[in-house]
């Protein structure tokens, strides 16, 4: 596809640009994005209807809630779509003049050293929001608003999973332009994201293991006061044991995949 053709295609379907490089995860994100994009016409109708009804003295709180629901889900999904299609806004004057290899390196750094750790953090935070919302059976503040607010909280959490899938798929695709994306390379070159995920898995595994080993009457806040959640003092620094365990497991995981990939000739 020529540069002129890409410019035309980008106006009506960015998901078709670079399709030959896309993997299954890329196509999944694009498919979800294309479906969710239909929420925007519904959002426009909801906004216009609320403006007319409010002007006529018939304010509908559920329409206000609906706007937030639609806008939130559509925008969060749009972030994942933009990452996959590289259709986000770049505020720089240097990137366009770089070589394809340098562009790939910059994008890889941005994706798995900056963006993906942030996405994982947001996923972890919204997971707690979703669980709390479901536990409290959270409802709208308005009597005639949209209730079952926990549905929105769950969808927000799922959107961050979609962003993570989009970021990782784009990272693997970019890595393929530079080298063979063996599994150990994927994990090593994305070390901050890899270790962050391992750390979350370690923390939750230890938390639940400790929680289940304690008497039922013990408060949940006492779990993190157990020795396994202590710290190792290095000079003036305190390094949590969970971080040290996660670091060791991350390096072990990369080493195992290095041996397996080496044995398979990758």
Coordinates of C-alpha atoms in Angstrom, one line a residue:
X1 CA 0.0 0.0 0.0
X2 CA 1.5 3.4 -1.1
X3 CA 1.8 6.3 1.3
X4 CA -1.0 8.1 -0.4
X5 CA -3.3 5.1 -0.2
X6 CA -2.5 4.7 3.5
X7 CA -3.4 8.4 4.1
X8 CA -6.8 7.7 2.5
X9 CA -7.4 4.5 4.4
X10 CA -6.4 6.1 7.7
X11 CA -9.4 8.5 7.3
X12 CA -12.0 5.8 7.4
X13 CA -10.4 2.6 8.8
X14 CA -7.0 2.9 10.5
X15 CA -7.3 -0.8 11.4
X16 CA -6.5 -1.7 7.8
X17 CA -3.1 0.0 7.8
X18 CA -0.3 -2.5 8.3
X19 CA -2.8 -5.4 8.3
X20 CA -0.2 -7.8 6.9
X21 CA 1.9 -7.3 10.1
X22 CA -1.0 -7.7 12.5
X23 CA -1.2 -10.8 14.8
X24 CA -4.4 -12.3 16.2
X25 CA -4.3 -10.0 19.3
X26 CA -4.1 -7.0 17.0
X27 CA -7.1 -8.1 15.0
X28 CA -9.0 -8.8 18.2
X29 CA -8.4 -5.3 19.6
X30 CA -9.4 -3.8 16.2
X31 CA -12.5 -5.9 16.1
X32 CA -13.6 -4.8 19.6
X33 CA -12.8 -1.2 18.7
X34 CA -14.9 -1.3 15.6
X35 CA -17.8 -2.6 17.6
X36 CA -17.5 -0.2 20.5
X37 CA -17.2 2.7 18.0
X38 CA -20.9 2.4 17.4
X39 CA -21.4 3.7 21.0
X40 CA -20.5 7.2 19.8
X41 CA -23.6 7.7 17.6
X42 CA -25.7 6.5 20.6
X43 CA -23.8 8.9 22.8
X44 CA -24.6 11.8 20.4
X45 CA -28.3 10.9 20.5
X46 CA -28.3 10.7 24.3
X47 CA -26.6 14.1 24.6
X48 CA -29.0 15.8 22.2
X49 CA -32.0 14.2 23.8
X50 CA -30.9 15.3 27.2
X51 CA -30.4 18.9 26.0
X52 CA -33.9 19.0 24.5
X53 CA -35.6 17.4 27.5
X54 CA -33.7 19.6 30.0
X55 CA -34.7 22.7 28.0
X56 CA -38.3 21.5 28.2
X57 CA -38.1 21.1 31.9
X58 CA -37.9 17.3 31.9
X59 CA -34.4 16.5 33.1
X60 CA -33.6 12.8 32.9
X61 CA -30.9 11.7 35.3
X62 CA -30.5 8.3 33.6
X63 CA -29.5 10.1 30.4
X64 CA -26.7 11.9 32.2
X65 CA -25.5 8.5 33.6
X66 CA -25.8 6.9 30.2
X67 CA -23.5 9.5 28.7
X68 CA -20.8 8.8 31.3
X69 CA -21.2 5.1 30.8
X70 CA -20.9 5.3 27.0
X71 CA -18.2 7.9 27.0
X72 CA -16.0 6.1 29.5
X73 CA -16.2 2.7 27.8
X74 CA -15.7 4.2 24.3
X75 CA -12.7 6.3 25.2
X76 CA -10.9 3.5 27.2
X77 CA -11.5 1.1 24.3
X78 CA -10.3 3.8 21.9
X79 CA -7.0 4.0 23.7
X80 CA -6.4 0.3 23.0
X81 CA -7.5 0.8 19.4
X82 CA -5.1 3.8 19.0
X83 CA -2.2 1.8 20.3
X84 CA -2.8 -1.1 17.9
X85 CA -3.4 1.2 14.9
X86 CA -0.7 3.7 15.8
X87 CA -3.4 6.4 15.4
X88 CA -2.7 8.3 18.6
X89 CA -1.4 11.9 18.5
X90 CA 2.4 12.3 18.5
X91 CA 3.4 15.7 19.8
X92 CA 6.9 15.9 18.5
X93 CA 8.9 17.2 15.5
X94 CA 11.7 14.7 15.4
X95 CA 10.1 11.2 15.2
X96 CA 9.0 11.4 11.5
X97 CA 12.6 11.9 10.5
X98 CA 14.0 8.8 12.3
X99 CA 14.8 5.5 10.6
X100 CA 12.2 2.7 10.9
X101 CA 14.5 0.8 13.3
X102 CA 14.9 3.9 15.6
X103 CA 11.2 4.5 15.5
X104 CA 10.6 0.9 16.6
X105 CA 13.0 1.2 19.5
X106 CA 11.4 4.4 20.7
X107 CA 7.9 2.8 20.4
X108 CA 9.1 -0.3 22.3
X109 CA 10.5 1.8 25.1
X110 CA 7.3 3.8 25.4
X111 CA 5.0 0.8 25.2
X112 CA 6.6 -1.7 27.7
X113 CA 8.7 0.6 29.9
X114 CA 6.2 3.4 30.3
X115 CA 2.7 2.7 29.0
X116 CA 2.2 -1.0 29.9
X117 CA 3.3 -0.6 33.6
X118 CA 0.9 2.3 33.9
X119 CA -1.9 0.1 32.4
X120 CA -1.1 -2.7 34.8
X121 CA -1.3 -0.2 37.7
X122 CA -4.7 1.1 36.5
X123 CA -6.0 -2.5 36.0
X124 CA -4.9 -3.4 39.6
X125 CA -6.6 -0.3 41.0
X126 CA -9.8 -0.6 39.0
X127 CA -10.0 -4.3 40.0
X128 CA -10.3 -3.2 43.7
X129 CA -12.9 -0.6 42.6
X130 CA -14.9 -3.3 40.8
X131 CA -14.8 -5.7 43.6
X132 CA -15.9 -3.1 46.1
X133 CA -18.6 -1.9 43.8
X134 CA -20.0 -5.5 43.4
X135 CA -19.8 -6.1 47.1
X136 CA -21.7 -2.9 47.9
X137 CA -24.1 -3.4 44.9
X138 CA -23.3 0.2 44.0
X139 CA -26.1 2.2 42.5
X140 CA -26.5 5.7 41.0
X141 CA -26.6 8.7 43.3
X142 CA -29.8 9.7 41.6
X143 CA -33.1 7.9 42.3
X144 CA -33.9 7.7 38.6
X145 CA -30.4 7.3 37.4
X146 CA -28.8 4.2 35.9
X147 CA -28.3 1.7 38.7
X148 CA -26.1 -1.4 38.8
X149 CA -23.0 0.9 38.7
X150 CA -20.9 -2.2 39.3
X151 CA -21.3 -3.1 35.7
X152 CA -19.5 0.0 34.6
X153 CA -16.7 -0.6 37.1
X154 CA -16.2 -4.1 35.8
X155 CA -16.2 -2.9 32.2
X156 CA -13.5 -0.3 33.1
X157 CA -11.3 -3.0 34.5
X158 CA -11.8 -5.1 31.3
X159 CA -10.9 -2.1 29.2
X160 CA -7.5 -1.9 30.9
X161 CA -7.0 -5.6 30.1
X162 CA -7.7 -4.8 26.5
X163 CA -5.2 -2.0 26.6
X164 CA -2.6 -4.4 28.0
X165 CA -3.3 -6.8 25.2
X166 CA -3.0 -4.0 22.6
X167 CA 0.3 -2.8 24.1
X168 CA 1.8 -6.3 24.3
X169 CA 0.7 -7.2 20.7
X170 CA 2.1 -4.0 19.3
X171 CA 5.3 -4.5 21.2
X172 CA 5.8 -8.0 19.8
X173 CA 5.0 -6.7 16.3
X174 CA 7.6 -3.9 16.7
X175 CA 10.2 -6.3 18.2
X176 CA 9.8 -8.5 15.1
X177 CA 11.1 -5.6 13.0
X178 CA 14.3 -5.6 15.0
X179 CA 15.0 -9.2 15.9
X180 CA 13.5 -12.6 16.2
X181 CA 10.9 -12.2 19.1
X182 CA 11.9 -15.2 21.1
X183 CA 10.0 -15.6 24.3
X184 CA 12.9 -14.7 26.5
X185 CA 13.6 -11.6 24.5
X186 CA 10.0 -10.5 24.9
X187 CA 10.2 -10.8 28.6
X188 CA 13.7 -9.4 29.0
X189 CA 13.2 -6.3 26.8
X190 CA 9.9 -5.6 28.6
X191 CA 11.5 -6.1 32.0
X192 CA 9.6 -3.5 33.9
X193 CA 6.2 -4.8 32.7
X194 CA 7.3 -8.4 33.2
X195 CA 8.5 -7.9 36.7
X196 CA 5.4 -5.8 37.6
X197 CA 3.1 -8.6 36.6
X198 CA 5.2 -11.2 38.4
X199 CA 5.2 -8.9 41.5
X200 CA 1.4 -8.7 41.4
X201 CA 1.1 -12.4 41.1
X202 CA 3.5 -13.0 44.0
X203 CA 1.8 -10.4 46.2
X204 CA -1.7 -11.7 45.7
X205 CA -0.5 -15.4 46.0
X206 CA 1.2 -14.6 49.3
X207 CA -1.6 -12.4 50.6
X208 CA -4.3 -15.1 49.9
X209 CA -2.0 -17.9 51.2
X210 CA -1.4 -15.9 54.4
X211 CA -5.1 -15.0 54.7
X212 CA -6.2 -18.6 54.5
X213 CA -3.6 -19.7 57.0
X214 CA -4.8 -17.2 59.6
X215 CA -7.9 -17.6 61.8
X216 CA -11.1 -16.3 60.3
X217 CA -11.6 -13.7 63.0
X218 CA -8.2 -12.0 62.2
X219 CA -8.8 -8.7 60.3
X220 CA -7.6 -8.5 56.7
X221 CA -5.4 -5.6 57.6
X222 CA -3.3 -7.9 59.8
X223 CA -2.3 -10.0 56.8
X224 CA 0.3 -7.5 55.5
X225 CA 1.9 -7.3 59.0
X226 CA 3.1 -10.9 58.8
X227 CA 6.9 -11.5 58.4
X228 CA 6.6 -12.5 54.7
X229 CA 5.5 -8.9 54.0
X230 CA 8.5 -7.4 55.8
X231 CA 11.5 -5.6 54.4
X232 CA 15.2 -6.1 54.0
X233 CA 17.2 -3.1 55.1
X234 CA 20.0 -2.1 52.8
X235 CA 21.6 1.0 54.3
X236 CA 18.8 3.6 54.5
X237 CA 16.7 1.7 52.0
X238 CA 13.9 -0.8 52.8
X239 CA 13.3 -3.4 50.1
X240 CA 10.1 -5.4 50.6
X241 CA 10.6 -9.2 50.5
X242 CA 7.9 -9.4 47.9
X243 CA 10.0 -7.3 45.5
X244 CA 13.0 -9.5 46.1
X245 CA 11.0 -12.6 45.5
X246 CA 9.5 -11.1 42.3
X247 CA 12.9 -10.1 41.0
X248 CA 14.3 -13.6 41.5
X249 CA 11.2 -15.2 39.9
X250 CA 11.4 -12.8 36.9
X251 CA 15.0 -13.6 36.3
X252 CA 14.3 -17.3 36.7
X253 CA 11.4 -17.1 34.2
X254 CA 13.5 -15.4 31.6
X255 CA 16.3 -17.9 32.2
X256 CA 13.9 -20.9 31.7
X257 CA 12.5 -19.4 28.5
X258 CA 16.1 -18.7 27.3
X259 CA 17.0 -22.4 27.8
X260 CA 13.8 -23.6 26.1
X261 CA 14.1 -21.2 23.2
X262 CA 17.8 -22.1 22.8
X263 CA 16.9 -25.8 22.8
X264 CA 14.3 -25.2 20.1
X265 CA 16.7 -23.1 18.0
X266 CA 15.1 -19.7 18.5

